[in-house]
CSV table of N, CA and C in Angstrom, one decimal:
chain,number,residue,atom,x,y,z
A,1,MET,N,-25.0,16.1,-5.0
A,1,MET,CA,-23.7,15.7,-4.5
A,1,MET,C,-22.6,16.8,-4.8
A,2,ALA,N,-21.9,17.2,-3.8
A,2,ALA,CA,-20.9,18.2,-4.0
A,2,ALA,C,-19.7,17.6,-4.7
A,3,THR,N,-19.0,18.4,-5.5
A,3,THR,CA,-17.8,18.0,-6.2
A,3,THR,C,-16.6,18.3,-5.3
A,4,LEU,N,-15.6,17.5,-5.5
A,4,LEU,CA,-14.4,17.7,-4.8
A,4,LEU,C,-13.5,18.8,-5.4
A,5,PRO,N,-12.8,19.5,-4.5
A,5,PRO,CA,-11.8,20.5,-5.1
A,5,PRO,C,-10.7,19.7,-5.7
A,6,VAL,N,-10.2,20.1,-6.9
A,6,VAL,CA,-9.2,19.4,-7.6
A,6,VAL,C,-8.0,20.4,-7.7
A,7,TYR,N,-6.8,19.9,-7.2
A,7,TYR,CA,-5.6,20.7,-7.3
A,7,TYR,C,-4.6,20.0,-8.2
A,8,ARG,N,-3.7,20.8,-8.8
A,8,ARG,CA,-2.7,20.3,-9.6
A,8,ARG,C,-1.6,19.7,-8.7
A,9,TRP,N,-0.8,18.8,-9.3
A,9,TRP,CA,0.2,18.0,-8.5
A,9,TRP,C,1.1,19.0,-7.8
A,10,ARG,N,1.4,18.8,-6.5
A,10,ARG,CA,2.3,19.6,-5.7
A,10,ARG,C,1.7,21.0,-5.3
A,11,LEU,N,0.5,21.2,-5.6
A,11,LEU,CA,0.0,22.6,-5.4
A,11,LEU,C,-1.2,22.5,-4.4
A,12,ALA,N,-1.3,21.5,-3.6
A,12,ALA,CA,-2.4,21.4,-2.6
A,12,ALA,C,-2.1,22.4,-1.5
A,13,PRO,N,-3.1,23.0,-0.9
A,13,PRO,CA,-2.9,23.9,0.2
A,13,PRO,C,-2.6,23.1,1.5
A,14,ASP,N,-2.1,23.8,2.5
A,14,ASP,CA,-1.7,23.2,3.7
A,14,ASP,C,-3.0,22.7,4.4
A,15,GLY,N,-2.8,21.7,5.2
A,15,GLY,CA,-4.0,21.1,5.9
A,15,GLY,C,-4.5,19.9,5.3
A,16,TYR,N,-4.0,19.5,4.1
A,16,TYR,CA,-4.5,18.3,3.4
A,16,TYR,C,-3.3,17.4,3.3
A,17,ALA,N,-3.5,16.1,3.3
A,17,ALA,CA,-2.5,15.1,3.2
A,17,ALA,C,-3.0,13.8,2.6
A,18,THR,N,-2.2,13.0,1.9
A,18,THR,CA,-2.6,11.7,1.4
A,18,THR,C,-2.5,10.7,2.6
A,19,ARG,N,-2.9,9.5,2.3
A,19,ARG,CA,-2.9,8.5,3.3
A,19,ARG,C,-1.5,8.2,3.8
A,20,ARG,N,-0.5,8.2,2.8
A,20,ARG,CA,0.9,7.9,3.2
A,20,ARG,C,1.4,9.1,4.1
A,21,GLN,N,1.1,10.3,3.7
A,21,GLN,CA,1.5,11.4,4.5
A,21,GLN,C,0.9,11.4,5.9
A,22,LEU,N,-0.3,11.0,6.0
A,22,LEU,CA,-1.0,10.9,7.3
A,22,LEU,C,-0.3,9.8,8.1
A,23,ARG,N,0.1,8.7,7.5
A,23,ARG,CA,0.7,7.6,8.2
A,23,ARG,C,2.1,8.1,8.7
A,24,ALA,N,2.8,8.9,7.9
A,24,ALA,CA,4.1,9.4,8.3
A,24,ALA,C,4.0,10.3,9.5
A,25,LEU,N,2.8,10.9,9.7
A,25,LEU,CA,2.6,11.8,10.8
A,25,LEU,C,2.0,11.0,12.0
A,26,GLY,N,1.8,9.7,11.8
A,26,GLY,CA,1.2,8.9,12.9
A,26,GLY,C,-0.3,9.1,13.0
A,27,LEU,N,-0.9,9.4,11.9
A,27,LEU,CA,-2.4,9.6,11.8
A,27,LEU,C,-3.0,8.6,10.8
A,28,ARG,N,-4.3,8.5,10.8
A,28,ARG,CA,-5.1,7.8,9.9
A,28,ARG,C,-6.3,8.6,9.5
A,29,PRO,N,-7.0,8.4,8.4
A,29,PRO,CA,-8.1,9.2,8.0
A,29,PRO,C,-9.3,9.1,9.0
A,30,GLY,N,-9.5,8.0,9.7
A,30,GLY,CA,-10.4,7.9,10.7
A,30,GLY,C,-11.9,8.0,10.3
A,31,GLY,N,-12.2,7.5,9.1
A,31,GLY,CA,-13.6,7.4,8.7
A,31,GLY,C,-14.1,8.7,7.9
A,32,GLN,N,-13.2,9.7,7.8
A,32,GLN,CA,-13.6,10.9,7.1
A,32,GLN,C,-13.7,10.6,5.6
A,33,ASP,N,-14.5,11.4,4.9
A,33,ASP,CA,-14.6,11.3,3.4
A,33,ASP,C,-13.4,12.0,2.8
A,34,VAL,N,-13.1,11.7,1.6
A,34,VAL,CA,-12.1,12.4,0.8
A,34,VAL,C,-12.4,13.8,0.7
A,35,ALA,N,-11.5,14.7,1.1
A,35,ALA,CA,-11.8,16.1,1.1
A,35,ALA,C,-11.4,16.8,-0.2
A,36,ALA,N,-10.4,16.3,-0.9
A,36,ALA,CA,-10.0,16.9,-2.2
A,36,ALA,C,-9.2,15.9,-2.9
A,37,GLN,N,-8.7,16.3,-4.1
A,37,GLN,CA,-7.9,15.3,-4.9
A,37,GLN,C,-6.8,16.1,-5.7
A,38,LEU,N,-5.7,15.4,-5.9
A,38,LEU,CA,-4.6,15.9,-6.7
A,38,LEU,C,-4.7,15.3,-8.0
A,39,GLU,N,-4.4,16.0,-9.1
A,39,GLU,CA,-4.3,15.4,-10.4
A,39,GLU,C,-2.9,15.7,-11.0
A,40,ARG,N,-2.3,14.7,-11.5
A,40,ARG,CA,-1.0,14.8,-12.2
A,40,ARG,C,-1.2,14.4,-13.7
A,41,PRO,N,-1.2,15.4,-14.6
A,41,PRO,CA,-1.5,15.1,-16.0
A,41,PRO,C,-0.4,14.2,-16.6
A,42,ARG,N,-0.9,13.3,-17.5
A,42,ARG,CA,0.0,12.5,-18.3
A,42,ARG,C,-0.3,12.7,-19.8
A,43,ARG,N,0.6,12.3,-20.6
A,43,ARG,CA,0.4,12.6,-22.0
A,43,ARG,C,-0.6,11.7,-22.7
A,44,ARG,N,-0.5,10.4,-22.6
A,44,ARG,CA,-1.3,9.5,-23.4
A,44,ARG,C,-2.4,8.8,-22.6
A,45,ARG,N,-2.5,9.0,-21.3
A,45,ARG,CA,-3.5,8.4,-20.5
A,45,ARG,C,-4.2,9.4,-19.6
A,46,GLY,N,-5.1,9.0,-18.9
A,46,GLY,CA,-5.8,9.9,-18.0
A,46,GLY,C,-4.9,10.3,-16.9
A,47,PRO,N,-5.2,11.4,-16.1
A,47,PRO,CA,-4.3,11.8,-15.1
A,47,PRO,C,-4.2,10.9,-13.9
A,48,LEU,N,-3.1,10.9,-13.2
A,48,LEU,CA,-2.9,10.2,-12.0
A,48,LEU,C,-3.7,11.0,-10.9
A,49,VAL,N,-4.4,10.3,-10.0
A,49,VAL,CA,-5.2,10.9,-9.0
A,49,VAL,C,-4.7,10.5,-7.7
A,50,ALA,N,-4.6,11.4,-6.7
A,50,ALA,CA,-4.3,11.1,-5.3
A,50,ALA,C,-5.4,11.8,-4.5
A,51,TYR,N,-5.9,11.1,-3.6
A,51,TYR,CA,-7.0,11.6,-2.7
A,51,TYR,C,-6.4,12.2,-1.5
A,52,LEU,N,-6.9,13.3,-1.1
A,52,LEU,CA,-6.4,14.1,0.1
A,52,LEU,C,-7.5,14.1,1.2
A,53,TYR,N,-6.9,14.0,2.4
A,53,TYR,CA,-7.8,14.0,3.6
A,53,TYR,C,-7.4,15.2,4.5
A,54,ARG,N,-8.3,15.7,5.3
A,54,ARG,CA,-8.0,16.9,6.2
A,54,ARG,C,-7.2,16.4,7.4
A,55,ILE,N,-6.1,17.0,7.7
A,55,ILE,CA,-5.2,16.7,8.8
A,55,ILE,C,-5.9,16.9,10.1
A,56,ASP,N,-6.7,18.0,10.2
A,56,ASP,CA,-7.4,18.3,11.5
A,56,ASP,C,-8.5,17.4,11.9
A,57,HIS,N,-9.0,16.6,10.9
A,57,HIS,CA,-10.0,15.6,11.2
A,57,HIS,C,-9.4,14.2,11.3
A,58,ALA,N,-8.1,14.0,11.1
A,58,ALA,CA,-7.5,12.7,11.2
A,58,ALA,C,-7.4,12.3,12.6
A,59,LYS,N,-7.4,11.0,12.8
A,59,LYS,CA,-7.2,10.4,14.2
A,59,LYS,C,-5.9,9.7,14.3
A,60,PRO,N,-5.4,9.5,15.5
A,60,PRO,CA,-4.1,8.8,15.7
A,60,PRO,C,-4.2,7.4,15.3
A,61,VAL,N,-3.1,6.8,14.9
A,61,VAL,CA,-3.0,5.4,14.5
A,61,VAL,C,-3.3,4.6,15.7
A,62,ARG,N,-4.0,3.5,15.5
A,62,ARG,CA,-4.3,2.6,16.6
A,62,ARG,C,-3.0,1.9,17.0
A,63,PRO,N,-2.8,1.7,18.3
A,63,PRO,CA,-1.5,1.0,18.8
A,63,PRO,C,-1.6,-0.5,18.4
A,64,MET,N,-0.4,-1.0,18.2
A,64,MET,CA,-0.2,-2.4,17.9
A,64,MET,C,-0.5,-3.3,19.2
A,65,THR,N,-1.4,-4.2,19.2
A,65,THR,CA,-1.7,-5.0,20.3
A,65,THR,C,-0.9,-6.4,20.2
A,66,PRO,N,-0.8,-7.1,21.2
A,66,PRO,CA,-0.1,-8.4,21.1
A,66,PRO,C,-0.8,-9.4,20.2
A,67,ALA,N,-2.1,-9.3,20.2
A,67,ALA,CA,-2.9,-10.2,19.3
A,67,ALA,C,-2.6,-9.8,17.8
A,68,ARG,N,-2.6,-8.5,17.5
A,68,ARG,CA,-2.3,-8.1,16.1
A,68,ARG,C,-0.9,-8.5,15.7
A,69,THR,N,0.1,-8.4,16.6
A,69,THR,CA,1.4,-8.7,16.4
A,69,THR,C,1.5,-10.2,16.1
A,70,ALA,N,0.8,-11.0,16.8
A,70,ALA,CA,0.8,-12.5,16.6
A,70,ALA,C,0.2,-12.9,15.3
A,71,ALA,N,-0.9,-12.2,15.0
A,71,ALA,CA,-1.6,-12.5,13.7
A,71,ALA,C,-0.8,-12.1,12.5
A,72,LEU,N,-0.1,-11.0,12.6
A,72,LEU,CA,0.8,-10.6,11.5
A,72,LEU,C,2.0,-11.6,11.3
A,73,ALA,N,2.6,-12.0,12.5
A,73,ALA,CA,3.7,-13.0,12.4
A,73,ALA,C,3.2,-14.3,11.8
A,74,LYS,N,2.0,-14.7,12.1
A,74,LYS,CA,1.4,-16.0,11.6
A,74,LYS,C,1.2,-15.8,10.1
A,75,ALA,N,0.7,-14.7,9.7
A,75,ALA,CA,0.5,-14.4,8.2
A,75,ALA,C,1.8,-14.4,7.4
A,76,MET,N,2.8,-13.8,8.0
A,76,MET,CA,4.1,-13.8,7.3
A,76,MET,C,4.7,-15.2,7.2
A,77,ALA,N,4.5,-16.0,8.3
A,77,ALA,CA,5.0,-17.3,8.3
A,77,ALA,C,4.3,-18.1,7.2
A,78,ALA,N,3.0,-17.9,7.0
A,78,ALA,CA,2.3,-18.6,6.0
A,78,ALA,C,2.8,-18.2,4.6
A,79,ARG,N,3.1,-17.0,4.4
A,79,ARG,CA,3.6,-16.5,3.1
A,79,ARG,C,5.0,-17.0,2.8
A,80,GLN,N,5.8,-17.4,3.8
A,80,GLN,CA,7.1,-17.9,3.6
A,80,GLN,C,7.3,-19.4,3.6
A,81,THR,N,6.2,-20.1,3.9
A,81,THR,CA,6.3,-21.6,4.0
A,81,THR,C,5.8,-22.1,2.6
A,82,CYS,N,6.7,-23.0,2.0
A,82,CYS,CA,6.4,-23.6,0.7
A,82,CYS,C,5.3,-24.6,0.9
A,83,PRO,N,4.2,-24.6,0.1
A,83,PRO,CA,3.2,-25.6,0.2
A,83,PRO,C,3.6,-27.0,-0.3
A,84,ASN,N,4.6,-27.0,-1.1
A,84,ASN,CA,5.1,-28.2,-1.7
A,84,ASN,C,6.0,-29.0,-0.8
A,85,CYS,N,7.1,-28.4,-0.3
A,85,CYS,CA,8.0,-29.1,0.6
A,85,CYS,C,7.9,-28.8,2.1
A,86,ARG,N,7.0,-27.8,2.4
A,86,ARG,CA,6.7,-27.5,3.8
A,86,ARG,C,7.9,-26.9,4.6
A,87,THR,N,8.8,-26.3,3.9
A,87,THR,CA,9.9,-25.7,4.6
A,87,THR,C,9.8,-24.2,4.5
A,88,ASP,N,10.5,-23.5,5.5
A,88,ASP,CA,10.5,-22.0,5.5
A,88,ASP,C,11.5,-21.6,4.5
A,89,ALA,N,11.1,-20.9,3.5
A,89,ALA,CA,12.0,-20.4,2.4
A,89,ALA,C,12.9,-19.3,2.8
A,90,GLY,N,12.5,-18.5,3.8
A,90,GLY,CA,13.3,-17.4,4.2
A,90,GLY,C,12.9,-16.1,3.5
A,91,TYR,N,12.0,-16.2,2.6
A,91,TYR,CA,11.5,-15.1,1.8
A,91,TYR,C,10.0,-15.3,1.4
A,92,CYS,N,9.3,-14.3,1.0
A,92,CYS,CA,7.9,-14.5,0.6
A,92,CYS,C,7.8,-15.3,-0.7
A,93,ILE,N,7.1,-16.4,-0.7
A,93,ILE,CA,6.9,-17.2,-1.9
A,93,ILE,C,6.3,-16.4,-3.0
A,94,PRO,N,6.8,-16.4,-4.2
A,94,PRO,CA,6.2,-15.7,-5.3
A,94,PRO,C,4.8,-16.3,-5.6
A,95,ARG,N,3.8,-15.5,-5.8
A,95,ARG,CA,2.5,-16.0,-6.1
A,95,ARG,C,2.5,-16.5,-7.5
A,96,SER,N,3.4,-16.0,-8.4
A,96,SER,CA,3.4,-16.5,-9.8
A,96,SER,C,3.9,-18.0,-9.8
A,97,LEU,N,4.7,-18.4,-8.9
A,97,LEU,CA,5.2,-19.8,-8.8
A,97,LEU,C,4.3,-20.7,-7.9
A,98,GLY,N,3.8,-20.1,-6.8
A,98,GLY,CA,3.0,-20.9,-5.9
A,98,GLY,C,3.8,-21.8,-5.0
A,99,MET,N,5.1,-21.8,-5.2
A,99,MET,CA,6.0,-22.7,-4.4
A,99,MET,C,7.4,-22.0,-4.3
A,100,CYS,N,8.3,-22.5,-3.5
A,100,CYS,CA,9.6,-21.9,-3.4
A,100,CYS,C,10.4,-22.2,-4.7
A,101,VAL,N,11.4,-21.4,-4.9
A,101,VAL,CA,12.2,-21.5,-6.2
A,101,VAL,C,12.8,-22.8,-6.3
A,102,THR,N,13.3,-23.4,-5.2
A,102,THR,CA,13.9,-24.7,-5.3
A,102,THR,C,12.9,-25.8,-5.8
A,103,CYS,N,11.7,-25.7,-5.4
A,103,CYS,CA,10.7,-26.7,-5.9
A,103,CYS,C,10.2,-26.4,-7.3
A,104,ALA,N,10.2,-25.1,-7.6
A,104,ALA,CA,9.7,-24.7,-9.0
A,104,ALA,C,10.7,-25.0,-10.0
A,105,TYR,N,12.0,-24.9,-9.7
A,105,TYR,CA,13.1,-25.2,-10.7
A,105,TYR,C,14.0,-26.3,-10.2
A,106,PRO,N,13.6,-27.5,-10.1
A,106,PRO,CA,14.5,-28.5,-9.5
A,106,PRO,C,15.7,-28.9,-10.4
A,107,GLU,N,15.6,-28.7,-11.7
A,107,GLU,CA,16.7,-29.0,-12.7
A,107,GLU,C,17.8,-28.0,-12.5
A,108,VAL,N,17.6,-26.8,-12.1
A,108,VAL,CA,18.6,-25.8,-11.8
A,108,VAL,C,19.5,-26.3,-10.6
A,109,GLN,N,18.8,-26.8,-9.6
A,109,GLN,CA,19.6,-27.3,-8.4
A,109,GLN,C,20.4,-28.5,-8.7
A,110,ARG,N,20.0,-29.4,-9.6
A,110,ARG,CA,20.8,-30.5,-9.9
A,110,ARG,C,22.0,-30.2,-10.8
A,111,ALA,N,21.9,-29.2,-11.6
A,111,ALA,CA,23.0,-28.8,-12.5
A,111,ALA,C,24.1,-28.1,-11.7
A,112,ALA,N,23.8,-27.4,-10.6
A,112,ALA,CA,24.8,-26.7,-9.9
A,112,ALA,C,25.7,-27.5,-9.1
């Protein structure tokens, strides 16, 4: 197995990009393997690692279809609907609470 080239933080050569950088360019890795990695040293823990992909092997981002748009809208609606009172909270329900803030802290609402 060949080892990946490792570059220090901010010193990668041209032609490589992270997933976020590819997305900003309207590209995706497209099934290619990781081509290199960046390492940012830290004092007390292991280094931060970012994987790099070759820009010339990247493919364009798939266009949004009506079905994908509908599926994402349905998923967001599910994240915003309180399972306790079945109302749209207007924000994503915190997973730590499992319900809207009004249902999680009813005593605060009565005091106000």
